[in-house]
Amino acid sequence: MAALERTQQNHVVTHPCVLADIVKQVLEELAPLAQHKNSDLGIDNLDETVLISAPVYLLHELVLNLVENAIQHMTKSGVVTISILREKNNCIFRVVDNGPGIPESERKNVLQRFYRLDASQSTSSGLGLSIANEIALSINAQLVLTTPLSGQGLQVDMRFISTIFTRPL
Ligand SMILES: Nc1ncnc2c1ncn2[C@@H]1O[C@H](COP(=O)(O)OP(=O)(O)OP(=O)(O)O)[C@@H](O)[C@H]1O
Ligand SMILES: [Mg+2]
């Protein structure tokens, strides 16, 4: 909850952060969990030129919650693919998994605090996506849940609206 509370304070100082560095750090942190779940955690494309003006601890929390979900909610061994994509002046941080996904009718609900599809899972508290969504709102980003092109699993897009690029397109 600490990160969530901090987003609600108005005196957050922003520094441009290299998003790819944060993502690589999170992938290292989550490698043991992926191994434990017998799942593949991989990178599709990490645009290194993307800088985001936001506190690093919030970006870390955001990326961690989304990637952790993709691994943790996998019911059998699966594949999680991460990318940072450039789209005109915006950038998208994307996590795609081939797990059970979230039905369309539940995609709004899971953004609520303590909401879980499977309340019998004692290892999770239902907070990660609500924190991610609150962080997104506080740093001018949008969280969008969709079905991947493959038709199976979940695609989570975090679209950062004001992005700085260290190199022009
Ligand atoms: N990638 C995913 N695939 C399938 N279901 C997911 C995925 N991400 C989230 N969910 C579903 O949405 C619910 C809410 O996710 P959220 O991250 O808010 O909480 P949590 O993962 O249950 O707990 P916490 O993040 O607090 O440890 C999860 O309990 C799970 O049912
Ligand atoms: Mg979670």
PDB file of C-alpha atoms and ligand atoms in Angstrom:
ATOM      1  CA  MET A   1       0.000   0.000   0.000  1.00  0.00           C
ATOM      2  CA  ALA A   2       2.906   2.396   0.547  1.00  0.00           C
ATOM      3  CA  ALA A   3       3.300   3.155  -3.154  1.00  0.00           C
ATOM      4  CA  LEU A   4      -0.428   3.740  -3.540  1.00  0.00           C
ATOM      5  CA  GLU A   5      -0.453   6.193  -0.662  1.00  0.00           C
ATOM      6  CA  ARG A   6       2.530   8.023  -2.073  1.00  0.00           C
ATOM      7  CA  THR A   7       0.769   8.508  -5.460  1.00  0.00           C
ATOM      8  CA  GLN A   8      -1.960  10.339  -3.605  1.00  0.00           C
ATOM      9  CA  GLN A   9       0.422  12.999  -2.329  1.00  0.00           C
ATOM     10  CA  ASN A  10       0.902  15.972  -4.610  1.00  0.00           C
ATOM     11  CA  HIS A  11       4.566  16.704  -4.079  1.00  0.00           C
ATOM     12  CA  VAL A  12       5.991  13.877  -6.169  1.00  0.00           C
ATOM     13  CA  VAL A  13       9.252  14.915  -7.843  1.00  0.00           C
ATOM     14  CA  THR A  14       9.661  13.597 -11.386  1.00  0.00           C
ATOM     15  CA  HIS A  15      12.894  12.538 -13.069  1.00  0.00           C
ATOM     16  CA  PRO A  16      13.181  11.187 -16.603  1.00  0.00           C
ATOM     17  CA  CYS A  17      13.845   7.437 -16.230  1.00  0.00           C
ATOM     18  CA  VAL A  18      15.020   4.953 -18.844  1.00  0.00           C
ATOM     19  CA  LEU A  19      12.038   2.596 -18.913  1.00  0.00           C
ATOM     20  CA  ALA A  20      14.070  -0.286 -20.381  1.00  0.00           C
ATOM     21  CA  ASP A  21      16.417  -0.243 -17.352  1.00  0.00           C
ATOM     22  CA  ILE A  22      13.495  -0.546 -14.944  1.00  0.00           C
ATOM     23  CA  VAL A  23      12.003  -3.375 -16.993  1.00  0.00           C
ATOM     24  CA  LYS A  24      15.317  -5.280 -17.069  1.00  0.00           C
ATOM     25  CA  GLN A  25      15.641  -4.957 -13.300  1.00  0.00           C
ATOM     26  CA  VAL A  26      12.112  -6.268 -12.752  1.00  0.00           C
ATOM     27  CA  LEU A  27      12.784  -9.210 -15.080  1.00  0.00           C
ATOM     28  CA  GLU A  28      15.794 -10.115 -12.945  1.00  0.00           C
ATOM     29  CA  GLU A  29      13.730  -9.845  -9.780  1.00  0.00           C
ATOM     30  CA  LEU A  30      10.988 -12.059 -11.186  1.00  0.00           C
ATOM     31  CA  ALA A  31      13.197 -14.688 -12.859  1.00  0.00           C
ATOM     32  CA  PRO A  32      13.003 -17.027  -9.813  1.00  0.00           C
ATOM     33  CA  LEU A  33       9.185 -16.838  -9.781  1.00  0.00           C
ATOM     34  CA  ALA A  34       9.051 -17.594 -13.514  1.00  0.00           C
ATOM     35  CA  GLN A  35      11.360 -20.543 -12.996  1.00  0.00           C
ATOM     36  CA  HIS A  36       9.256 -21.781 -10.093  1.00  0.00           C
ATOM     37  CA  LYS A  37       6.146 -21.585 -12.298  1.00  0.00           C
ATOM     38  CA  ASN A  38       7.996 -23.324 -15.138  1.00  0.00           C
ATOM     39  CA  SER A  39       7.220 -20.412 -17.385  1.00  0.00           C
ATOM     40  CA  ASP A  40       9.208 -18.485 -19.950  1.00  0.00           C
ATOM     41  CA  LEU A  41       9.759 -14.819 -19.226  1.00  0.00           C
ATOM     42  CA  GLY A  42      11.088 -13.106 -22.328  1.00  0.00           C
ATOM     43  CA  ILE A  43      11.609  -9.832 -24.111  1.00  0.00           C
ATOM     44  CA  ASP A  44      10.148  -9.147 -27.533  1.00  0.00           C
ATOM     45  CA  ASN A  45      11.376  -5.590 -28.046  1.00  0.00           C
ATOM     46  CA  LEU A  46      12.763  -3.099 -25.506  1.00  0.00           C
ATOM     47  CA  ASP A  47      13.089   0.377 -26.983  1.00  0.00           C
ATOM     48  CA  GLU A  48      16.041   1.832 -25.083  1.00  0.00           C
ATOM     49  CA  THR A  49      15.341   5.414 -26.209  1.00  0.00           C
ATOM     50  CA  VAL A  50      12.214   5.807 -24.108  1.00  0.00           C
ATOM     51  CA  LEU A  51      12.420   8.087 -21.074  1.00  0.00           C
ATOM     52  CA  ILE A  52       9.441   8.552 -18.793  1.00  0.00           C
ATOM     53  CA  SER A  53       9.109  11.572 -16.520  1.00  0.00           C
ATOM     54  CA  ALA A  54       7.905   9.889 -13.371  1.00  0.00           C
ATOM     55  CA  PRO A  55       9.370   8.799 -10.048  1.00  0.00           C
ATOM     56  CA  VAL A  56      11.396   5.642 -10.513  1.00  0.00           C
ATOM     57  CA  TYR A  57       9.773   3.840  -7.561  1.00  0.00           C
ATOM     58  CA  LEU A  58       6.324   4.283  -9.134  1.00  0.00           C
ATOM     59  CA  LEU A  59       7.488   2.999 -12.519  1.00  0.00           C
ATOM     60  CA  HIS A  60       9.134   0.048 -10.816  1.00  0.00           C
ATOM     61  CA  GLU A  61       5.948  -0.771  -8.884  1.00  0.00           C
ATOM     62  CA  LEU A  62       3.866  -0.478 -12.045  1.00  0.00           C
ATOM     63  CA  VAL A  63       6.075  -2.767 -14.116  1.00  0.00           C
ATOM     64  CA  LEU A  64       6.497  -5.250 -11.252  1.00  0.00           C
ATOM     65  CA  ASN A  65       2.761  -5.590 -10.609  1.00  0.00           C
ATOM     66  CA  LEU A  66       1.933  -6.211 -14.265  1.00  0.00           C
ATOM     67  CA  VAL A  67       4.703  -8.711 -14.983  1.00  0.00           C
ATOM     68  CA  GLU A  68       4.174 -10.502 -11.669  1.00  0.00           C
ATOM     69  CA  ASN A  69       0.484 -10.956 -12.496  1.00  0.00           C
ATOM     70  CA  ALA A  70       1.267 -12.513 -15.861  1.00  0.00           C
ATOM     71  CA  ILE A  71       3.509 -15.112 -14.219  1.00  0.00           C
ATOM     72  CA  GLN A  72       1.563 -15.653 -11.010  1.00  0.00           C
ATOM     73  CA  HIS A  73      -1.847 -16.207 -12.590  1.00  0.00           C
ATOM     74  CA  MET A  74      -0.534 -18.719 -15.136  1.00  0.00           C
ATOM     75  CA  THR A  75      -2.341 -21.984 -14.387  1.00  0.00           C
ATOM     76  CA  LYS A  76       0.161 -24.176 -16.208  1.00  0.00           C
ATOM     77  CA  SER A  77       3.582 -23.478 -17.669  1.00  0.00           C
ATOM     78  CA  GLY A  78       3.322 -20.656 -20.160  1.00  0.00           C
ATOM     79  CA  VAL A  79       5.007 -17.763 -21.897  1.00  0.00           C
ATOM     80  CA  VAL A  80       5.179 -14.123 -20.859  1.00  0.00           C
ATOM     81  CA  THR A  81       6.461 -11.601 -23.393  1.00  0.00           C
ATOM     82  CA  ILE A  82       7.442  -8.057 -22.544  1.00  0.00           C
ATOM     83  CA  SER A  83       7.905  -5.112 -24.885  1.00  0.00           C
ATOM     84  CA  ILE A  84       8.448  -1.383 -24.903  1.00  0.00           C
ATOM     85  CA  LEU A  85       7.081  -0.028 -28.156  1.00  0.00           C
ATOM     86  CA  ARG A  86       7.277   3.424 -29.598  1.00  0.00           C
ATOM     87  CA  GLU A  87       4.144   4.879 -31.106  1.00  0.00           C
ATOM     88  CA  LYS A  88       4.543   8.462 -32.421  1.00  0.00           C
ATOM     89  CA  ASN A  89       4.997  10.619 -29.279  1.00  0.00           C
ATOM     90  CA  ASN A  90       3.759   7.910 -26.936  1.00  0.00           C
ATOM     91  CA  CYS A  91       5.173   4.659 -25.752  1.00  0.00           C
ATOM     92  CA  ILE A  92       3.535   1.416 -24.748  1.00  0.00           C
ATOM     93  CA  PHE A  93       4.809  -0.980 -22.136  1.00  0.00           C
ATOM     94  CA  ARG A  94       3.184  -4.308 -23.057  1.00  0.00           C
ATOM     95  CA  VAL A  95       2.921  -7.597 -21.169  1.00  0.00           C
ATOM     96  CA  VAL A  96       1.429 -10.503 -23.082  1.00  0.00           C
ATOM     97  CA  ASP A  97       0.805 -13.902 -21.497  1.00  0.00           C
ATOM     98  CA  ASN A  98      -0.828 -17.065 -22.751  1.00  0.00           C
ATOM     99  CA  GLY A  99      -2.456 -17.950 -19.448  1.00  0.00           C
ATOM    100  CA  PRO A 100      -6.169 -18.097 -18.615  1.00  0.00           C
ATOM    101  CA  GLY A 101      -6.779 -14.380 -19.315  1.00  0.00           C
ATOM    102  CA  ILE A 102      -9.523 -12.224 -17.826  1.00  0.00           C
ATOM    103  CA  PRO A 103     -13.020 -12.349 -19.371  1.00  0.00           C
ATOM    104  CA  GLU A 104     -14.047  -9.037 -20.951  1.00  0.00           C
ATOM    105  CA  SER A 105     -16.876  -8.632 -18.460  1.00  0.00           C
ATOM    106  CA  GLU A 106     -14.372  -8.721 -15.558  1.00  0.00           C
ATOM    107  CA  ARG A 107     -11.765  -6.332 -16.928  1.00  0.00           C
ATOM    108  CA  LYS A 108     -13.231  -3.270 -15.175  1.00  0.00           C
ATOM    109  CA  ASN A 109     -13.765  -5.153 -11.911  1.00  0.00           C
ATOM    110  CA  VAL A 110     -10.170  -6.318 -11.564  1.00  0.00           C
ATOM    111  CA  LEU A 111      -9.077  -2.669 -11.340  1.00  0.00           C
ATOM    112  CA  GLN A 112     -10.982  -2.383  -8.033  1.00  0.00           C
ATOM    113  CA  ARG A 113      -9.091  -2.918  -4.799  1.00  0.00           C
ATOM    114  CA  PHE A 114      -9.231  -6.473  -3.401  1.00  0.00           C
ATOM    115  CA  TYR A 115     -11.060  -7.869  -6.467  1.00  0.00           C
ATOM    116  CA  ARG A 116      -9.859 -11.332  -7.532  1.00  0.00           C
ATOM    117  CA  LEU A 117     -11.331 -13.749 -10.056  1.00  0.00           C
ATOM    118  CA  ASP A 118     -10.424 -16.680  -7.857  1.00  0.00           C
ATOM    119  CA  ALA A 119     -10.912 -15.630  -4.261  1.00  0.00           C
ATOM    120  CA  SER A 120      -9.744 -19.052  -3.063  1.00  0.00           C
ATOM    121  CA  GLN A 121      -6.139 -18.177  -4.004  1.00  0.00           C
ATOM    122  CA  SER A 122      -4.578 -17.430  -0.665  1.00  0.00           C
ATOM    123  CA  THR A 123      -1.326 -16.106  -2.131  1.00  0.00           C
ATOM    124  CA  SER A 124      -2.763 -12.914  -3.602  1.00  0.00           C
ATOM    125  CA  SER A 125      -4.631  -9.960  -2.179  1.00  0.00           C
ATOM    126  CA  GLY A 126      -6.269  -8.357  -5.206  1.00  0.00           C
ATOM    127  CA  LEU A 127      -4.374  -5.084  -5.004  1.00  0.00           C
ATOM    128  CA  GLY A 128      -1.772  -5.139  -7.794  1.00  0.00           C
ATOM    129  CA  LEU A 129      -3.937  -3.915 -10.677  1.00  0.00           C
ATOM    130  CA  SER A 130      -5.682  -1.245  -8.607  1.00  0.00           C
ATOM    131  CA  ILE A 131      -2.287   0.096  -7.569  1.00  0.00           C
ATOM    132  CA  ALA A 132      -1.074  -0.050 -11.188  1.00  0.00           C
ATOM    133  CA  ASN A 133      -4.176   1.814 -12.327  1.00  0.00           C
ATOM    134  CA  GLU A 134      -3.814   4.524  -9.666  1.00  0.00           C
ATOM    135  CA  ILE A 135      -0.160   4.978 -10.523  1.00  0.00           C
ATOM    136  CA  ALA A 136      -1.070   5.219 -14.224  1.00  0.00           C
ATOM    137  CA  LEU A 137      -3.633   7.939 -13.516  1.00  0.00           C
ATOM    138  CA  SER A 138      -1.109   9.880 -11.442  1.00  0.00           C
ATOM    139  CA  ILE A 139       1.568   9.906 -14.163  1.00  0.00           C
ATOM    140  CA  ASN A 140      -0.556  10.471 -17.266  1.00  0.00           C
ATOM    141  CA  ALA A 141      -0.622   6.886 -18.470  1.00  0.00           C
ATOM    142  CA  GLN A 142      -3.483   4.573 -19.420  1.00  0.00           C
ATOM    143  CA  LEU A 143      -3.896   0.934 -18.480  1.00  0.00           C
ATOM    144  CA  VAL A 144      -5.719  -1.168 -21.088  1.00  0.00           C
ATOM    145  CA  LEU A 145      -6.505  -4.899 -20.848  1.00  0.00           C
ATOM    146  CA  THR A 146      -7.217  -6.801 -24.060  1.00  0.00           C
ATOM    147  CA  THR A 147      -6.991 -10.269 -25.569  1.00  0.00           C
ATOM    148  CA  PRO A 148      -3.691 -10.927 -27.388  1.00  0.00           C
ATOM    149  CA  LEU A 149      -3.681 -11.443 -31.170  1.00  0.00           C
ATOM    150  CA  SER A 150      -3.243 -15.172 -30.578  1.00  0.00           C
ATOM    151  CA  GLY A 151      -6.696 -15.211 -28.964  1.00  0.00           C
ATOM    152  CA  GLN A 152      -5.443 -16.729 -25.718  1.00  0.00           C
ATOM    153  CA  GLY A 153      -4.292 -15.118 -22.479  1.00  0.00           C
ATOM    154  CA  LEU A 154      -4.073 -11.472 -21.542  1.00  0.00           C
ATOM    155  CA  GLN A 155      -2.445  -8.410 -23.065  1.00  0.00           C
ATOM    156  CA  VAL A 156      -1.815  -5.543 -20.684  1.00  0.00           C
ATOM    157  CA  ASP A 157      -0.838  -2.233 -22.249  1.00  0.00           C
ATOM    158  CA  MET A 158       0.416   0.711 -20.277  1.00  0.00           C
ATOM    159  CA  ARG A 159       0.359   3.689 -22.621  1.00  0.00           C
ATOM    160  CA  PHE A 160       2.510   6.597 -21.473  1.00  0.00           C
ATOM    161  CA  ILE A 161       1.129   9.808 -22.924  1.00  0.00           C
ATOM    162  CA  SER A 162       4.040  12.186 -22.498  1.00  0.00           C
ATOM    163  CA  THR A 163       7.231  10.386 -23.298  1.00  0.00           C
ATOM    164  CA  ILE A 164      10.681  11.752 -24.008  1.00  0.00           C
ATOM    165  CA  PHE A 165      12.846   9.973 -26.563  1.00  0.00           C
ATOM    166  CA  THR A 166      16.617  10.221 -26.475  1.00  0.00           C
ATOM    167  CA  ARG A 167      16.714   9.726 -30.269  1.00  0.00           C
ATOM    168  CA  PRO A 168      14.282  11.013 -32.921  1.00  0.00           C
ATOM    169  CA  LEU A 169      12.367   8.391 -34.949  1.00  0.00           C
TER     170      LEU A 169
HETATM  171  N1  LIG B   1      -2.267 -11.812 -16.279  1.00  0.00           N
HETATM  172  C1  LIG B   1      -3.372 -12.257 -15.688  1.00  0.00           C
HETATM  173  N2  LIG B   1      -3.981 -13.398 -16.129  1.00  0.00           N
HETATM  174  C2  LIG B   1      -5.109 -13.855 -15.559  1.00  0.00           C
HETATM  175  N3  LIG B   1      -5.727 -13.258 -14.513  1.00  0.00           N
HETATM  176  C3  LIG B   1      -5.169 -12.140 -14.033  1.00  0.00           C
HETATM  177  C4  LIG B   1      -3.967 -11.578 -14.579  1.00  0.00           C
HETATM  178  N4  LIG B   1      -3.686 -10.448 -13.901  1.00  0.00           N
HETATM  179  C5  LIG B   1      -4.634 -10.326 -12.978  1.00  0.00           C
HETATM  180  N5  LIG B   1      -5.535 -11.327 -13.035  1.00  0.00           N
HETATM  181  C6  LIG B   1      -6.755 -11.500 -12.222  1.00  0.00           C
HETATM  182  O1  LIG B   1      -7.106 -10.236 -11.675  1.00  0.00           O
HETATM  183  C7  LIG B   1      -7.126 -10.311 -10.257  1.00  0.00           C
HETATM  184  C8  LIG B   1      -6.659  -8.996  -9.673  1.00  0.00           C
HETATM  185  O2  LIG B   1      -5.256  -8.821  -9.941  1.00  0.00           O
HETATM  186  P1  LIG B   1      -4.407  -7.967  -8.935  1.00  0.00           P
HETATM  187  O3  LIG B   1      -3.040  -7.852  -9.446  1.00  0.00           O
HETATM  188  O4  LIG B   1      -5.160  -6.701  -8.646  1.00  0.00           O
HETATM  189  O5  LIG B   1      -4.446  -8.798  -7.589  1.00  0.00           O
HETATM  190  P2  LIG B   1      -3.707 -10.169  -7.243  1.00  0.00           P
HETATM  191  O6  LIG B   1      -2.704 -10.478  -8.282  1.00  0.00           O
HETATM  192  O7  LIG B   1      -4.792 -11.169  -6.990  1.00  0.00           O
HETATM  193  O8  LIG B   1      -3.014  -9.840  -5.849  1.00  0.00           O
HETATM  194  P3  LIG B   1      -1.739  -8.907  -5.573  1.00  0.00           P
HETATM  195  O9  LIG B   1      -1.364  -8.274  -6.894  1.00  0.00           O
HETATM  196  O10 LIG B   1      -2.231  -7.911  -4.604  1.00  0.00           O
HETATM  197  O11 LIG B   1      -0.706  -9.840  -5.053  1.00  0.00           O
HETATM  198  C9  LIG B   1      -6.253 -11.503  -9.901  1.00  0.00           C
HETATM  199  O12 LIG B   1      -6.621 -12.063  -8.667  1.00  0.00           O
HETATM  200  C10 LIG B   1      -6.544 -12.453 -11.048  1.00  0.00           C
HETATM  201  O13 LIG B   1      -7.767 -13.113 -10.814  1.00  0.00           O
HETATM  202 MG    MG B   2      -1.296  -9.027  -8.772  1.00  0.00          MG
END
